[in-house]
Amino acid sequence: MHRLSLIKSQALHNSSAGRAPSFVDQSKHPAHRAGKRGAMPQTLIRKLEQIAPLSDEEKQVLREAVVRTKDLRPDEDLIREGEQPTDCHLILDGVLCRYKLLPEGKRQITGFQITGDLCDLCGLVMGRMDHSVGTLTPAKVGIIPHQTLRRIIERHPRLAQALWQETLIDASIAREWIANLGRRSAYQRLAHLLCEMGVRLNAVGRVADGMSFEWLVTQAEIADAMGLSSVHVNRVLMQLRSDGLIVTNDNTINVLDWQRLQKVGEFTPDYLFVSSSDGNGREQPPAA
């Protein structure tokens, strides 16, 4: 059994109510699209273009960087703390998480990783992982060898700078998570998380109808990320719905009042460093 699966099995064993319910209905995981090799890194290109404009040549370099893909099951470790990776992984579909496993078996999720994220870019420079990365849903990743990334960095300075800035944005998100967990109430934490995920998903074209996005993460996984119990997460979600801020429908979260949700969560998108449009002229969700 994979270590991430073992953690969840232990959590279920310790819970009298069994597996905590999802944000939404987990029984309807979408089919994952294989895609053509040349089109697969498009979400990464879209993200990096919000950092710096890319030439056609630079875009082609990124398209050719993925040498193969890998399909992953839910609750599967992609890479574990202490390992020395030789590849980076670009998320093509699904939701993954970064996490730390404590000696007594408790897990702290330190970040959610979505389509377009290079979920282990730090391994390229550091050589060894200081945390683990695992799947929360079925996922597909593109594999980019370290030697390929090193050639890209050496030959394409603008791509090197964009990738460097991508790692700095990861650090910015981590700092915001520390503030969120340390100083905000449970109600504020979840509101803030929903705002963050909405903006990040919108940046890679995964938001529809104003502010509606797919979200397959369970309440138990949210609890591991927000330092709460599953029961507390459930109560907060009920309150967010009761207050007219969100509606959940199948595997979708619909934000009914974006301005109020931002105000409740004390959310401003500055730390995400996304542009005001998505690269195709469509506006991002409005700032507070």
Coordinates of C-alpha atoms in Angstrom, one line a residue:
M1 CA 0.0 0.0 0.0
H2 CA 1.3 3.5 -0.8
R3 CA 2.1 5.6 2.2
L4 CA -0.5 8.2 1.4
S5 CA -3.1 5.5 1.1
L6 CA -2.0 4.1 4.5
I7 CA -2.5 7.5 6.1
K8 CA -6.0 7.7 4.8
S9 CA -6.8 4.1 5.8
Q10 CA -5.6 4.9 9.4
A11 CA -7.7 8.1 9.4
L12 CA -10.8 6.1 8.4
H13 CA -10.1 3.5 11.0
N14 CA -10.0 6.2 13.7
S15 CA -13.2 7.9 12.6
S16 CA -16.5 6.6 13.9
A17 CA -18.3 8.2 11.0
G18 CA -16.0 6.7 8.3
R19 CA -14.7 8.7 5.4
A20 CA -15.6 12.4 5.7
P21 CA -17.8 13.6 2.9
S22 CA -16.5 15.6 0.0
F23 CA -17.0 19.3 -0.6
V24 CA -19.1 17.8 -3.4
D25 CA -20.1 14.3 -4.7
Q26 CA -16.9 12.3 -5.1
S27 CA -18.7 9.5 -7.1
K28 CA -18.4 11.4 -10.4
H29 CA -14.7 11.8 -11.1
P30 CA -14.3 13.1 -14.7
A31 CA -12.6 11.1 -17.4
H32 CA -9.1 12.3 -17.8
R33 CA -8.1 13.5 -21.3
A34 CA -5.0 12.0 -22.7
G35 CA -4.3 14.9 -25.1
K36 CA -1.6 15.1 -27.8
R37 CA 2.0 15.5 -26.7
G38 CA 2.4 18.9 -28.2
A39 CA -0.7 20.4 -26.5
M40 CA -0.1 18.9 -23.1
P41 CA 2.1 21.7 -21.5
Q42 CA -0.4 24.4 -22.7
T43 CA -1.5 25.2 -19.2
L44 CA 2.1 25.7 -18.1
I45 CA 2.6 28.0 -21.1
R46 CA -0.5 29.9 -20.1
K47 CA 0.8 30.3 -16.5
L48 CA 4.3 31.4 -17.5
E49 CA 2.9 33.9 -20.0
Q50 CA 1.4 35.7 -17.1
I51 CA 4.9 36.1 -15.7
A52 CA 6.6 37.1 -19.0
P53 CA 5.7 37.1 -22.7
L54 CA 7.0 34.0 -24.5
S55 CA 8.1 33.7 -28.1
D56 CA 6.9 31.0 -30.4
E57 CA 10.3 29.3 -30.1
E58 CA 10.1 29.3 -26.3
K59 CA 6.5 27.9 -26.4
Q60 CA 7.7 25.1 -28.7
V61 CA 10.6 24.3 -26.3
L62 CA 8.1 23.8 -23.5
R63 CA 5.8 21.7 -25.7
E64 CA 8.7 19.3 -26.5
A65 CA 9.9 19.1 -22.9
V66 CA 7.4 16.4 -21.8
V67 CA 8.9 13.1 -22.8
R68 CA 6.1 10.9 -21.6
T69 CA 3.0 10.9 -19.3
K70 CA 1.9 8.9 -16.3
D71 CA -1.6 8.2 -15.0
L72 CA -2.0 8.1 -11.3
R73 CA -4.7 6.7 -9.0
P74 CA -6.1 8.7 -6.1
D75 CA -4.1 8.5 -2.8
E76 CA -0.9 7.6 -4.5
D77 CA 2.5 9.1 -3.8
L78 CA 4.2 10.6 -6.8
I79 CA 7.4 11.3 -4.9
R80 CA 8.3 11.0 -1.2
E81 CA 10.3 13.0 1.2
G82 CA 14.0 12.2 1.1
E83 CA 14.0 10.9 -2.5
Q84 CA 16.4 12.3 -5.1
P85 CA 14.4 12.8 -8.2
T86 CA 15.7 12.9 -11.8
D87 CA 12.6 14.3 -13.3
C88 CA 10.1 17.1 -12.8
H89 CA 6.4 16.5 -13.0
L90 CA 3.9 18.8 -14.8
I91 CA 0.3 18.3 -13.7
L92 CA -1.9 17.8 -16.7
D93 CA -5.1 16.8 -14.9
G94 CA -6.2 16.2 -11.4
V95 CA -5.4 17.6 -7.9
L96 CA -2.3 16.7 -5.9
C97 CA -0.9 17.9 -2.6
R98 CA 2.3 18.6 -1.0
Y99 CA 2.5 17.2 2.5
K100 CA 4.6 16.4 5.6
L101 CA 4.2 13.2 7.5
L102 CA 4.8 13.5 11.3
P103 CA 6.4 10.7 13.3
E104 CA 3.1 9.7 14.9
G105 CA 1.5 9.3 11.5
K106 CA -0.4 12.6 11.3
R107 CA -0.3 14.4 7.9
Q108 CA -0.1 18.1 7.3
I109 CA -1.0 19.2 3.8
T110 CA 1.1 22.2 2.9
G111 CA -0.3 23.1 -0.5
F112 CA -2.7 22.0 -3.2
Q113 CA -1.3 21.4 -6.7
I114 CA -3.4 21.7 -9.8
T115 CA -3.3 21.6 -13.6
G116 CA -0.3 23.6 -14.9
D117 CA 1.8 23.3 -11.8
L118 CA 5.3 21.9 -11.8
C119 CA 4.8 20.1 -8.5
D120 CA 8.4 19.2 -7.7
L121 CA 10.5 21.8 -9.4
C122 CA 12.5 22.4 -6.2
G123 CA 14.0 18.9 -6.6
L124 CA 15.8 20.2 -9.7
V125 CA 18.0 22.6 -7.7
M126 CA 17.9 21.1 -4.2
G127 CA 18.6 17.5 -5.3
R128 CA 16.5 16.0 -2.5
M129 CA 12.8 16.4 -1.6
D130 CA 12.0 17.8 1.8
H131 CA 8.4 16.9 1.5
S132 CA 6.2 14.4 -0.3
V133 CA 3.8 14.9 -3.2
G134 CA 0.7 12.7 -3.5
T135 CA -2.6 12.5 -5.5
L136 CA -6.0 13.5 -4.1
T137 CA -7.9 12.6 -7.3
P138 CA -7.1 10.6 -10.4
A139 CA -4.4 12.5 -12.1
K140 CA -2.2 12.6 -15.2
V141 CA 1.3 14.1 -15.1
G142 CA 3.9 14.9 -17.8
I143 CA 7.4 13.9 -17.1
I144 CA 10.2 16.4 -17.8
P145 CA 13.8 15.0 -17.3
H146 CA 16.1 17.2 -15.2
Q147 CA 18.6 17.2 -17.9
T148 CA 16.0 18.7 -20.3
L149 CA 15.1 21.4 -17.9
R150 CA 18.8 22.3 -17.3
R151 CA 19.3 22.7 -21.1
I152 CA 16.2 24.9 -21.3
I153 CA 17.5 27.1 -18.4
E154 CA 21.0 27.4 -20.0
R155 CA 19.7 28.2 -23.5
H156 CA 16.6 30.2 -22.8
P157 CA 17.2 32.9 -20.2
R158 CA 13.6 34.2 -20.3
L159 CA 12.2 30.7 -19.6
A160 CA 14.8 30.3 -16.8
Q161 CA 13.6 33.5 -15.2
A162 CA 9.9 32.5 -15.6
L163 CA 10.6 29.2 -13.9
W164 CA 12.6 30.9 -11.1
Q165 CA 9.7 33.2 -10.6
E166 CA 7.3 30.3 -10.5
T167 CA 9.2 28.8 -7.5
L168 CA 9.1 32.3 -5.8
I169 CA 5.3 32.3 -6.2
D170 CA 5.2 28.9 -4.6
A171 CA 7.1 30.4 -1.6
S172 CA 4.7 33.4 -1.6
I173 CA 1.7 31.0 -1.4
A174 CA 3.3 29.1 1.5
R175 CA 3.8 32.3 3.5
E176 CA 0.1 33.2 3.0
W177 CA -0.9 29.7 4.1
I178 CA 1.1 30.2 7.3
A179 CA -0.8 33.5 8.0
N180 CA -4.1 31.8 7.1
L181 CA -3.6 28.9 9.5
G182 CA -2.0 30.9 12.3
R183 CA -4.2 34.0 12.5
R184 CA -7.6 33.5 10.8
S185 CA -10.7 31.8 12.1
A186 CA -11.9 28.5 10.6
Y187 CA -14.6 30.4 8.7
Q188 CA -12.0 32.8 7.3
R189 CA -9.6 30.0 6.4
L190 CA -12.0 28.2 4.2
A191 CA -13.3 31.4 2.5
H192 CA -9.7 32.3 1.8
L193 CA -8.9 28.8 0.4
L194 CA -11.8 28.9 -1.9
C195 CA -10.8 32.4 -3.2
E196 CA -7.2 31.2 -3.8
M197 CA -8.2 28.1 -5.6
G198 CA -10.7 30.0 -7.7
V199 CA -8.1 32.5 -8.9
R200 CA -5.5 29.8 -9.5
L201 CA -7.9 27.6 -11.5
N202 CA -9.1 30.6 -13.5
A203 CA -5.5 31.3 -14.4
V204 CA -5.3 28.0 -16.2
G205 CA -8.7 28.2 -17.8
R206 CA -10.6 25.9 -15.3
V207 CA -13.3 28.4 -14.2
A208 CA -16.6 28.7 -16.0
D209 CA -19.7 30.9 -15.8
G210 CA -18.2 33.7 -13.8
M211 CA -17.0 31.8 -10.7
S212 CA -17.7 28.1 -11.0
F213 CA -15.1 25.5 -10.7
E214 CA -14.6 21.7 -10.2
W215 CA -13.4 20.7 -6.8
L216 CA -12.9 17.0 -5.9
V217 CA -11.1 17.4 -2.6
T218 CA -12.7 15.8 0.4
Q219 CA -13.5 17.5 3.7
A220 CA -11.0 15.2 5.4
E221 CA -8.3 16.5 3.1
I222 CA -9.4 20.1 3.7
A223 CA -9.1 19.4 7.4
D224 CA -5.5 18.1 6.9
A225 CA -4.7 21.4 5.1
M226 CA -6.5 23.8 7.3
G227 CA -5.6 22.4 10.8
L228 CA -9.2 21.5 11.5
S229 CA -11.3 18.4 12.2
S230 CA -13.5 17.0 9.4
V231 CA -16.6 17.8 11.5
H232 CA -15.5 21.5 11.8
V233 CA -14.9 21.7 8.1
N234 CA -18.4 20.4 7.5
R235 CA -19.9 23.0 9.8
V236 CA -18.0 25.8 8.2
L237 CA -19.1 24.7 4.7
M238 CA -22.7 24.6 5.8
Q239 CA -22.3 28.1 7.2
L240 CA -20.8 29.4 3.9
R241 CA -23.7 27.9 2.1
S242 CA -26.2 29.3 4.6
D243 CA -24.7 32.8 4.3
G244 CA -25.3 32.7 0.5
L245 CA -21.6 32.7 -0.4
I246 CA -21.3 29.3 -2.2
V247 CA -23.4 26.5 -3.6
T248 CA -22.1 23.0 -4.2
N249 CA -23.5 21.0 -7.1
D250 CA -22.2 17.5 -8.0
N251 CA -18.4 18.1 -8.3
T252 CA -18.7 21.9 -8.7
I253 CA -18.4 24.9 -6.4
N254 CA -20.3 27.9 -7.5
V255 CA -19.3 31.2 -5.8
L256 CA -22.5 33.3 -5.5
D257 CA -20.9 36.5 -4.1
W258 CA -17.2 36.8 -5.0
Q259 CA -16.8 40.2 -3.3
R260 CA -18.3 39.0 0.0
L261 CA -16.3 35.8 -0.1
Q262 CA -13.0 37.8 -0.5
K263 CA -14.0 40.1 2.4
V264 CA -14.9 37.2 4.7
G265 CA -11.6 35.5 3.9
E266 CA -9.5 38.7 4.0
F267 CA -8.3 37.7 0.6
T268 CA -6.4 39.7 -1.9
P269 CA -4.8 38.0 -4.9
D270 CA -1.5 39.9 -4.9
Y271 CA 0.5 37.0 -3.4
L272 CA -0.5 34.9 -6.4
F273 CA 1.1 37.3 -8.9
V274 CA -1.5 36.6 -11.7
S275 CA -2.4 39.1 -14.3
S276 CA -5.8 40.8 -14.5
S277 CA -6.7 38.7 -17.6
D278 CA -6.1 35.1 -18.5
G279 CA -4.1 35.7 -21.7
N280 CA -7.2 35.5 -24.0
G281 CA -8.8 38.8 -23.0
R282 CA -11.0 37.3 -20.3
E283 CA -10.9 39.0 -16.9
Q284 CA -9.9 37.2 -13.8
P285 CA -12.3 37.2 -10.9
P286 CA -12.4 40.7 -9.6
A287 CA -10.2 41.8 -6.7
A288 CA -11.7 43.2 -3.5

